[in-house]
Amino acid sequence: MTRLLEVRGICKTFPGVRALSGIDFSLDAGRVHALVGKNGAGKSTLIKILSGVERPDEGTILLGSLETRFDNPSSAMAAGIAVVHQELSLVPQLSVAENLFLGRWPCRFARVDWSALRRRAKTLLAPLDETIDPTAAVGTLGVAQQQLVEIGKALSQGARILILDEPTSALSEADAGRLLRVVRELACGGVGIVYISHRLKEVQAVADDVTVLRDGRIVGRDEMRMFDRARLVALMVGKEPEQAPAIVRADHRKVMLSVCGLCQGDLLKDVSFQLHEGEILGIAGLVGAGRTELVRTIFGADPMDEGTIHVDGRAIRRPTIRKMLGLRVALLPEDRRRQSLLLTRSVRENLVLSVLWRLCRGILLSRRKESMLVDQLIRDLQVVAASSEVTVETLSGGNQQKVVLGKWLASRPRILLLDEPTRGVDVDAKAQILRILRELAGKGLSIVFISSELEEVLMLSHRVLVMARGRIVADRPVEEVDLSGIMLSAVA
Amino acid sequence: METAPRMSQLARSMWLLFVAYLGLCAILALIAPHFLTRINLINILRQVSLIAIIGVGMTMVIVAAEIDLSVGALAAFCGIVLAYLSVKAAWPLFLAIPAAVLVGMGCGAFVAIFRIVFNVPSFITSLAMLTGLRSGAFLITGGFPIGPMPRGFTALADGYLWLLPWPVVIMIVIYLLGWVVMTQTPWGRMIYAVGGNEAAARLSGISVGTTKLIVFIIDGGLSALAGILLVSWLDSGTPTVADGWELDVIAAVIIGGTSLFGGSGSVVGTLLGAVFMATLKTGMVLLGVSPYSQGVVSGAVILVAMLAGWLGGPRRHGANIGSLTRRLGNMAVRRSADAEGASAAPRSREESF
């Protein structure tokens, strides 16, 4: 068996974080090597190092038996390492064939040789999926086929090592199965494949070897058949965190939000749950499990196909954003830069955006009312900014997120839907945000809390829902669940 | 908070423009003998008023991250509508003037509806409107001016309120209103929000479609108003007037510091921009600069204004003096490295593709 790639003793530190320490990893020709771990375990950092995006602080990379250094992604590419990311890098308007050989089209007399291009595309696609038409525009293909084109593109550049980063997260079960077969076939053809996925079932089906990362270290590494799923999960999760201090149970309180049989295309299937007054309901699940779609649909930002929603006992026929805001329901969306903030406007203007009419005297905004509200929010949330007049883009991620939270607290919500409120936020701000949320719940605010960090969900929530593939697969009080339990149901 | 608010990007670029304007005036006062006369200054204001009136609407449109190329043609068309109704159809002015304004608002709404309902970029719809309305103006008139207007109507453009011509008074009133709307009311905040981040605005409960519709209606109405004042000035509805005004208006807005990407800008800046360009043009006429070279100078001024904004601008696009010098430095390094490596490695050329 030929060794394609080996790394020894890789360490990488980012400001304040030890991302990787002492990583040894190897890949043989014809093998599929799975890389698993929780969010933040260091998988993406390792991929970035393997593909030349980041350079390791310590450690060596051996290609074959030669020590190598990748200065940039193109030098890794030249060495035969290609990464297929979740976000594809294809040009949707160009044909499949053009994409496969992007920038390296076969030429005759300075003119693209179309027939040769099509012929070569056909040969390249044959082992992947014969049904893909090389002349079709990539944009007209489904996600699964685009993914195959992306793989074909990597192979056309002579890739011997293929890194697949969560390739199935956006695919249906059938498409995922097809992709896994292609992965196996490629491996049989001698390509080495690094396979990253949260879906342990797939990993078990496709991988020969597995490496488990936790907190930047390798905690398990062997042939796949030596592990069962429970053992993998135990390794990924590690020590159970201490349970949160006893929190008031909310069962006897009244139901603020009740969702029944909610469906939306393939994304949400028959979702039902209840949220009580003063309760924090955590929603765990993998990326793509339907958590974001669930809260967006409840808020009226996306249309729903079926189901009923009751807010404080009132049936909502078709939720719209305005209607839900009127009922004092608020959504903090997952991407604060794209969906929440006016980056070029001031902190003040951002904070009052959803309550403009409340600050008016007649039709004019009252500066006095506005600055009173803004000052109070900045104080309550401990936003660190030179003044309320600086633009939001100059603030740190944590403070930006506090501004977003403040914007929604200004609307005095009774139900607050939070989609990843702690993503990209530093440790201090994260702790502050969690503390504020707990206080608010104590005052009777009902909160839906989505987070990809399971520890956080367990720490904050009274009750935990787990979603997988658009369904709720578990709904339990926090005392009855633990990390491994959630992980197991989420990855099933 | 303890620290005083820093001056915003926009305020800074507006000060820069204002200082540049004072400089321009000083130079012209020194070398152009008739520049500092009352008549000349009033003339500049009169000249600027129509462009500046449309500029208020255009500022709102551009802040909302849209564009309207049809304003010049729309002004001409609405003028024709007014002249036709009052001269050919013998409508009284108190009916014909509102009718012309309504036509302007309707055309604005048309562009907005294409944008909101069919998702056609306003650039395209308003470009179609530009050619369509201009040709419509010719169709209605047969190519000849319609006039003269009823007695007394020319007073609207000729007359004075104390020292100021009526169009200038109207301009000032509209700027006051525009400033209040944009800075003191929820509607203004909504326009900035829609242009700055449409998704965020929508999730904050702001109706993006309605906001854009209103902005285009205001813009169309103000174009019609400019067209009406123009009819009063010329005492006839003429299909060829206001040609190319859309560019003058957009130039004023952009020079005034409003971002073409939407989300930031101010009507005060637009007024400054319009006055600046009009002063420059008048100055060139006074100095006897050939009409052929005037365009070159105006174009250069627009470029310099943009470059100044770019260099002093926020760092988010990596566009400032520091990054510019860094980038130039990098280019120089790469070029010299290329020169060294050129003979050594034919392979490296391949890799660089």
Coordinates of C-alpha atoms in Angstrom, one line a residue, chain A residues 58-482:
Chain A
E58 CA 5.0 23.1 14.2
G59 CA 5.2 19.7 12.5
T60 CA 6.0 18.3 9.1
I61 CA 4.0 17.4 6.1
L62 CA 5.3 14.4 4.1
L63 CA 4.1 13.9 0.6
G64 CA 5.0 10.3 -0.4
S65 CA 8.2 10.3 1.5
L66 CA 9.3 13.9 0.7
E67 CA 9.0 16.6 3.3
T68 CA 6.9 19.4 1.8
R69 CA 5.6 22.8 2.7
F70 CA 2.5 24.3 1.2
D71 CA 2.7 28.1 0.9
N72 CA -0.7 28.5 -0.6
P73 CA -3.7 26.5 -1.8
S74 CA -2.3 26.4 -5.4
S75 CA 0.9 24.7 -4.2
A76 CA -1.2 22.0 -2.4
M77 CA -3.3 21.7 -5.6
A78 CA -0.1 21.2 -7.7
A79 CA 0.9 18.5 -5.3
G80 CA -2.4 16.7 -6.1
I81 CA -4.5 17.7 -3.0
A82 CA -8.0 19.0 -3.7
V83 CA -10.7 20.0 -1.3
V84 CA -14.4 19.8 -2.2
H85 CA -16.2 22.2 0.2
Q86 CA -19.8 22.5 1.1
E87 CA -19.9 25.8 -0.8
L88 CA -19.1 24.8 -4.4
S89 CA -16.8 26.8 -6.5
L90 CA -18.4 26.3 -9.9
V91 CA -19.6 28.9 -12.4
P92 CA -23.3 28.3 -12.7
Q93 CA -23.7 29.9 -16.1
L94 CA -21.0 27.8 -17.8
S95 CA -21.4 24.3 -19.0
V96 CA -20.3 21.2 -17.1
A97 CA -17.4 20.6 -19.5
E98 CA -16.2 24.2 -19.3
N99 CA -16.3 24.0 -15.5
L100 CA -14.4 20.7 -15.4
F101 CA -11.5 22.3 -17.2
L102 CA -12.0 25.9 -16.0
G103 CA -9.1 28.0 -17.3
R104 CA -7.4 24.9 -18.8
W105 CA -9.5 24.3 -21.8
P106 CA -7.9 22.3 -24.6
C107 CA -7.0 24.7 -27.4
R108 CA -6.2 24.5 -31.1
F109 CA -4.7 27.6 -32.7
A110 CA -5.7 29.8 -29.7
R111 CA -9.3 28.7 -30.1
V112 CA -11.1 26.4 -27.6
D113 CA -11.3 23.0 -29.1
W114 CA -14.9 22.3 -28.2
S115 CA -15.1 18.7 -29.4
A116 CA -12.0 17.7 -27.5
L117 CA -13.4 19.5 -24.4
R118 CA -16.6 17.6 -24.6
R119 CA -14.8 14.3 -25.2
R120 CA -12.6 14.7 -22.3
A121 CA -15.5 15.8 -20.1
K122 CA -17.4 12.7 -21.1
T123 CA -14.5 10.4 -20.1
L124 CA -14.0 12.2 -16.9
L125 CA -17.7 12.0 -15.9
A126 CA -18.2 8.4 -16.9
P127 CA -17.1 6.9 -13.6
L128 CA -18.9 9.6 -11.6
D129 CA -22.4 9.8 -13.2
E130 CA -23.0 9.0 -16.9
T131 CA -26.3 10.9 -16.9
I132 CA -24.7 14.3 -16.5
D133 CA -24.7 16.1 -19.8
P134 CA -21.4 17.8 -20.4
T135 CA -23.1 20.6 -22.3
A136 CA -25.6 21.5 -19.7
A137 CA -25.2 24.6 -17.7
V138 CA -24.0 23.7 -14.2
G139 CA -26.7 25.9 -12.6
T140 CA -29.4 23.6 -14.1
L141 CA -28.0 20.6 -12.2
G142 CA -29.1 19.5 -8.8
V143 CA -26.8 19.9 -5.8
A144 CA -25.8 16.2 -5.9
Q145 CA -24.7 16.4 -9.5
Q146 CA -22.9 19.7 -9.0
Q147 CA -21.0 18.0 -6.2
L148 CA -19.9 15.3 -8.6
V149 CA -18.8 17.9 -11.1
E150 CA -16.8 19.5 -8.4
I151 CA -15.1 16.2 -7.7
G152 CA -14.6 15.7 -11.4
K153 CA -12.9 19.1 -11.6
A154 CA -10.6 18.1 -8.8
L155 CA -9.7 14.8 -10.6
S156 CA -9.1 16.6 -13.9
Q157 CA -6.4 18.6 -12.2
G158 CA -4.7 15.4 -11.3
A159 CA -5.8 15.2 -7.7
R160 CA -4.5 12.0 -6.0
I161 CA -5.9 13.1 -2.6
L162 CA -9.4 14.3 -2.3
I163 CA -10.7 16.0 0.8
L164 CA -14.5 15.9 1.0
D165 CA -15.8 18.4 3.6
E166 CA -19.4 17.4 4.7
P167 CA -20.3 16.4 1.2
T168 CA -23.7 15.0 2.1
S169 CA -25.0 17.7 4.4
A170 CA -27.2 19.2 1.6
L171 CA -28.1 16.0 -0.1
S172 CA -31.2 13.8 0.2
E173 CA -30.7 10.2 1.4
A174 CA -30.7 8.7 -2.1
D175 CA -28.3 11.2 -3.5
A176 CA -26.0 10.7 -0.5
G177 CA -26.0 7.0 -1.1
R178 CA -25.0 7.5 -4.7
L179 CA -22.2 9.9 -3.7
L180 CA -20.9 7.3 -1.2
R181 CA -20.7 4.7 -4.0
V182 CA -18.7 7.1 -6.1
V183 CA -16.4 7.7 -3.2
R184 CA -15.8 4.0 -2.8
E185 CA -15.2 3.6 -6.5
L186 CA -12.7 6.4 -6.6
A187 CA -10.9 4.8 -3.7
C188 CA -10.8 1.5 -5.6
G189 CA -9.2 3.4 -8.4
G190 CA -6.3 4.4 -6.1
V191 CA -7.3 7.9 -4.9
G192 CA -6.8 8.7 -1.2
I193 CA -9.9 10.3 0.3
V194 CA -10.3 12.3 3.5
Y195 CA -13.9 12.2 4.4
I196 CA -15.4 14.6 6.9
S197 CA -18.9 14.2 8.1
H198 CA -21.1 14.4 11.1
R199 CA -23.3 11.6 9.9
L200 CA -21.7 8.6 11.6
K201 CA -23.9 6.1 9.7
E202 CA -22.3 7.3 6.4
V203 CA -18.9 7.4 7.9
Q204 CA -19.3 3.8 9.0
A205 CA -20.5 2.8 5.6
V206 CA -17.8 4.4 3.6
A207 CA -14.6 4.7 5.6
D208 CA -11.7 2.3 6.0
D209 CA -10.0 4.2 8.8
V210 CA -11.2 6.8 11.2
T211 CA -9.5 9.6 13.2
V212 CA -11.5 11.2 16.1
L213 CA -10.6 14.8 17.0
R214 CA -11.5 16.5 20.2
D215 CA -10.4 20.0 21.3
G216 CA -7.5 19.9 18.8
R217 CA -6.2 16.5 19.8
I218 CA -6.5 13.1 18.4
V219 CA -8.5 11.0 20.8
G220 CA -9.0 7.9 18.7
R221 CA -7.5 6.4 15.5
D222 CA -7.9 3.0 14.0
E223 CA -9.6 1.0 11.3
M224 CA -13.3 1.7 11.1
R225 CA -14.4 -1.8 12.0
M226 CA -12.8 -1.4 15.4
F227 CA -15.4 1.2 16.4
D228 CA -19.1 1.2 16.9
R229 CA -21.2 4.3 16.8
A230 CA -21.6 4.6 20.6
R231 CA -17.8 4.4 21.1
L232 CA -17.3 7.1 18.4
V233 CA -19.8 9.4 20.0
A234 CA -18.2 8.8 23.4
L235 CA -14.8 9.7 22.0
M236 CA -16.1 12.8 20.2
V237 CA -17.9 14.1 23.3
G238 CA -15.4 13.3 26.0
K239 CA -16.2 14.2 29.6
E240 CA -19.8 15.2 30.3
P241 CA -19.9 18.8 31.4
E242 CA -21.3 19.6 34.8
Q243 CA -25.0 20.1 34.8
A244 CA -26.3 23.6 35.0
P245 CA -27.4 24.8 38.4
A246 CA -30.9 23.7 39.2
I247 CA -33.3 25.7 37.1
V248 CA -37.0 26.4 37.8
R249 CA -39.1 23.9 35.9
A250 CA -41.7 25.5 33.8
D251 CA -44.3 22.8 33.3
H252 CA -47.1 24.3 35.3
R253 CA -46.9 27.7 33.5
K254 CA -49.0 28.6 30.5
V255 CA -48.2 27.6 27.0
M256 CA -46.9 30.7 25.0
L257 CA -46.1 29.0 21.7
S258 CA -47.6 25.8 20.4
V259 CA -46.6 24.4 17.0
C260 CA -48.4 21.4 15.6
G261 CA -47.7 19.4 12.5
L262 CA -45.6 22.0 10.8
C263 CA -44.4 21.0 7.3
Q264 CA -42.3 22.8 4.7
G265 CA -41.2 20.9 1.7
D266 CA -38.3 18.6 2.5
L267 CA -37.0 20.8 5.2
L268 CA -39.5 20.4 7.9
K269 CA -41.6 17.3 8.4
D270 CA -44.4 17.2 11.0
V271 CA -42.8 19.3 13.6
S272 CA -44.7 19.8 16.9
F273 CA -43.7 21.3 20.2
Q274 CA -44.8 23.6 22.9
L275 CA -43.0 26.5 24.6
H276 CA -44.0 27.7 28.1
E277 CA -43.8 31.0 29.7
G278 CA -40.3 31.7 31.1
E279 CA -39.0 28.5 29.5
I280 CA -35.7 28.2 27.5
L281 CA -36.1 25.6 24.9
G282 CA -32.8 24.5 23.4
I283 CA -32.8 23.0 19.9
A284 CA -29.8 20.8 19.0
G285 CA -29.0 19.2 15.7
L286 CA -26.6 19.2 12.9
V287 CA -26.3 22.0 10.3
G288 CA -29.0 21.3 7.8
A289 CA -31.3 19.5 10.3
G290 CA -34.0 22.1 9.8
R291 CA -33.5 24.2 13.0
T292 CA -33.1 27.5 11.1
E293 CA -36.0 26.7 8.8
L294 CA -38.2 25.9 11.9
V295 CA -37.7 29.3 13.6
R296 CA -37.9 31.2 10.3
T297 CA -41.2 29.5 9.4
I298 CA -42.6 30.3 12.9
F299 CA -41.6 33.9 12.5
G300 CA -43.2 34.2 9.1
A301 CA -39.9 34.8 7.2
D302 CA -40.5 31.6 5.2
P303 CA -43.9 30.3 4.0
M304 CA -45.2 27.1 5.6
D305 CA -47.0 24.3 3.8
E306 CA -49.0 22.8 6.6
G307 CA -49.5 22.9 10.3
T308 CA -50.9 25.2 13.0
I309 CA -49.2 27.8 15.2
H310 CA -50.7 29.2 18.3
V311 CA -49.2 32.2 20.1
D312 CA -50.5 32.7 23.6
G313 CA -53.6 30.7 22.7
R314 CA -54.3 32.6 19.5
A315 CA -54.3 30.6 16.3
I316 CA -52.1 32.2 13.6
R317 CA -53.4 31.3 10.2
R318 CA -50.5 32.4 8.0
P319 CA -47.6 33.9 9.9
T320 CA -46.1 37.0 8.5
I321 CA -43.2 38.9 10.0
R322 CA -45.4 42.0 10.7
K323 CA -48.1 39.8 12.4
M324 CA -45.6 38.0 14.5
L325 CA -43.8 41.2 15.6
G326 CA -47.3 42.6 16.5
L327 CA -47.7 39.5 18.8
R328 CA -44.3 40.4 20.2
V329 CA -42.5 37.4 18.8
A330 CA -38.9 38.2 17.7
L331 CA -36.3 36.3 15.7
L332 CA -32.6 36.8 16.0
P333 CA -31.4 35.3 12.6
E334 CA -28.3 33.2 12.3
D335 CA -26.1 35.5 10.2
R336 CA -25.8 38.8 11.9
R337 CA -23.9 40.5 9.2
R338 CA -26.2 39.5 6.4
Q339 CA -29.6 39.4 8.2
S340 CA -29.4 41.6 11.2
L341 CA -27.2 44.6 11.0
L342 CA -26.9 47.8 8.9
L343 CA -23.1 47.6 9.0
T344 CA -22.5 51.2 7.8
R345 CA -25.0 52.7 10.2
S346 CA -24.5 53.7 13.8
V347 CA -25.1 51.5 16.9
R348 CA -28.0 53.8 17.8
E349 CA -29.8 53.4 14.4
N350 CA -29.4 49.7 14.6
L351 CA -30.7 49.4 18.1
V352 CA -34.0 51.2 17.4
L353 CA -34.7 49.8 13.9
S354 CA -37.6 47.6 14.9
V355 CA -39.3 50.1 17.3
L356 CA -39.1 53.3 15.2
W357 CA -42.8 54.1 15.6
R358 CA -42.7 53.8 19.3
L359 CA -40.1 56.5 19.5
C360 CA -42.2 59.1 17.6
R361 CA -43.9 62.2 18.6
G362 CA -46.4 62.8 15.8
I363 CA -44.4 61.8 12.7
L364 CA -41.1 63.0 14.0
L365 CA -38.6 60.8 15.9
S366 CA -38.0 62.0 19.4
R367 CA -34.3 62.2 19.9
R368 CA -34.9 62.2 23.7
K369 CA -36.9 59.0 23.7
E370 CA -34.4 57.5 21.2
S371 CA -31.3 58.2 23.3
M372 CA -33.0 57.1 26.5
L373 CA -33.7 53.7 25.0
V374 CA -30.3 53.4 23.3
D375 CA -28.4 54.4 26.5
Q376 CA -30.4 51.9 28.5
L377 CA -29.8 49.1 26.1
I378 CA -26.1 49.8 25.9
R379 CA -26.0 49.8 29.7
D380 CA -28.0 46.6 30.1
L381 CA -26.1 44.6 27.5
Q382 CA -22.7 46.1 28.4
V383 CA -22.0 46.9 24.7
V384 CA -18.4 48.2 24.4
A385 CA -18.4 51.0 21.9
A386 CA -16.7 54.4 21.8
S387 CA -20.2 55.9 21.5
S388 CA -23.6 55.1 20.2
E389 CA -22.7 57.0 17.0
V390 CA -19.9 54.7 15.8
T391 CA -20.8 52.4 12.9
V392 CA -21.6 48.9 13.9
E393 CA -18.9 47.5 11.5
T394 CA -16.2 48.9 13.8
L395 CA -17.4 46.7 16.8
S396 CA -16.1 43.3 17.7
G397 CA -18.2 40.2 16.9
G398 CA -19.4 39.9 20.4
N399 CA -20.5 43.5 20.7
Q400 CA -22.2 43.3 17.3
Q401 CA -24.2 40.4 18.5
K402 CA -25.1 42.3 21.7
V403 CA -26.4 45.1 19.4
V404 CA -28.5 42.6 17.6
L405 CA -29.9 41.2 20.8
G406 CA -30.6 44.7 22.0
K407 CA -32.4 45.5 18.9
W408 CA -34.8 42.7 19.6
L409 CA -35.1 43.3 23.3
A410 CA -36.1 46.9 22.4
S411 CA -39.2 45.4 20.9
R412 CA -40.1 44.0 24.3
P413 CA -40.8 40.5 23.0
R414 CA -42.7 37.8 24.9
I415 CA -41.2 35.1 22.7
L416 CA -37.7 35.3 21.5
L417 CA -36.4 32.9 18.8
L418 CA -32.6 32.8 18.8
D419 CA -30.7 31.2 15.9
E420 CA -27.1 30.6 16.9
P421 CA -26.8 33.8 19.1
T422 CA -23.3 32.9 20.3
R423 CA -21.7 32.0 16.9
G424 CA -18.5 33.9 16.2
V425 CA -18.6 35.6 19.7
D426 CA -15.7 35.7 22.1
V427 CA -15.8 33.8 25.4
D428 CA -16.6 36.8 27.6
A429 CA -19.4 38.1 25.4
K430 CA -20.8 34.6 25.2
A431 CA -21.0 34.3 28.9
Q432 CA -22.6 37.7 29.2
I433 CA -25.2 36.8 26.5
L434 CA -26.1 33.5 28.2
R435 CA -26.4 35.3 31.6
I436 CA -28.7 37.9 30.1
L437 CA -30.9 35.3 28.5
R438 CA -31.2 33.4 31.8
E439 CA -32.2 36.6 33.6
L440 CA -34.8 37.4 30.9
A441 CA -36.3 33.9 31.1
G442 CA -36.5 34.5 34.9
K443 CA -38.7 37.5 34.2
G444 CA -41.1 35.4 32.1
L445 CA -39.6 35.7 28.6
S446 CA -40.0 32.5 26.6
I447 CA -36.9 31.6 24.6
V448 CA -36.1 29.2 21.7
F449 CA -32.4 28.7 21.7
I450 CA -30.6 27.1 18.7
S451 CA -26.9 26.4 19.1
S452 CA -24.5 24.0 17.5
E453 CA -22.5 23.9 20.7
L454 CA -24.2 21.2 22.7
E455 CA -22.6 22.2 26.0
E456 CA -24.2 25.5 25.7
V457 CA -27.6 24.1 25.0
L458 CA -27.3 21.8 28.0
M459 CA -26.2 24.7 30.2
L460 CA -28.9 27.2 29.3
S461 CA -32.0 25.2 28.4
H462 CA -34.8 23.9 30.6
R463 CA -35.8 21.5 27.9
V464 CA -34.0 20.2 24.8
L465 CA -35.3 19.3 21.4
V466 CA -33.1 17.4 19.0
M467 CA -33.7 17.7 15.2
A468 CA -32.5 15.5 12.4
R469 CA -33.4 15.7 8.7
G470 CA -36.4 18.0 9.3
R471 CA -37.9 16.1 12.2
I472 CA -37.9 16.4 15.9
V473 CA -36.2 13.1 17.1
A474 CA -36.1 13.9 20.8
D475 CA -37.9 16.2 23.2
R476 CA -36.8 15.9 26.9
P477 CA -36.3 17.9 30.0
V478 CA -32.6 18.8 30.4
E479 CA -32.2 16.6 33.4
E480 CA -32.9 13.5 31.4
V481 CA -30.4 14.1 28.6
D482 CA -26.7 14.1 28.3

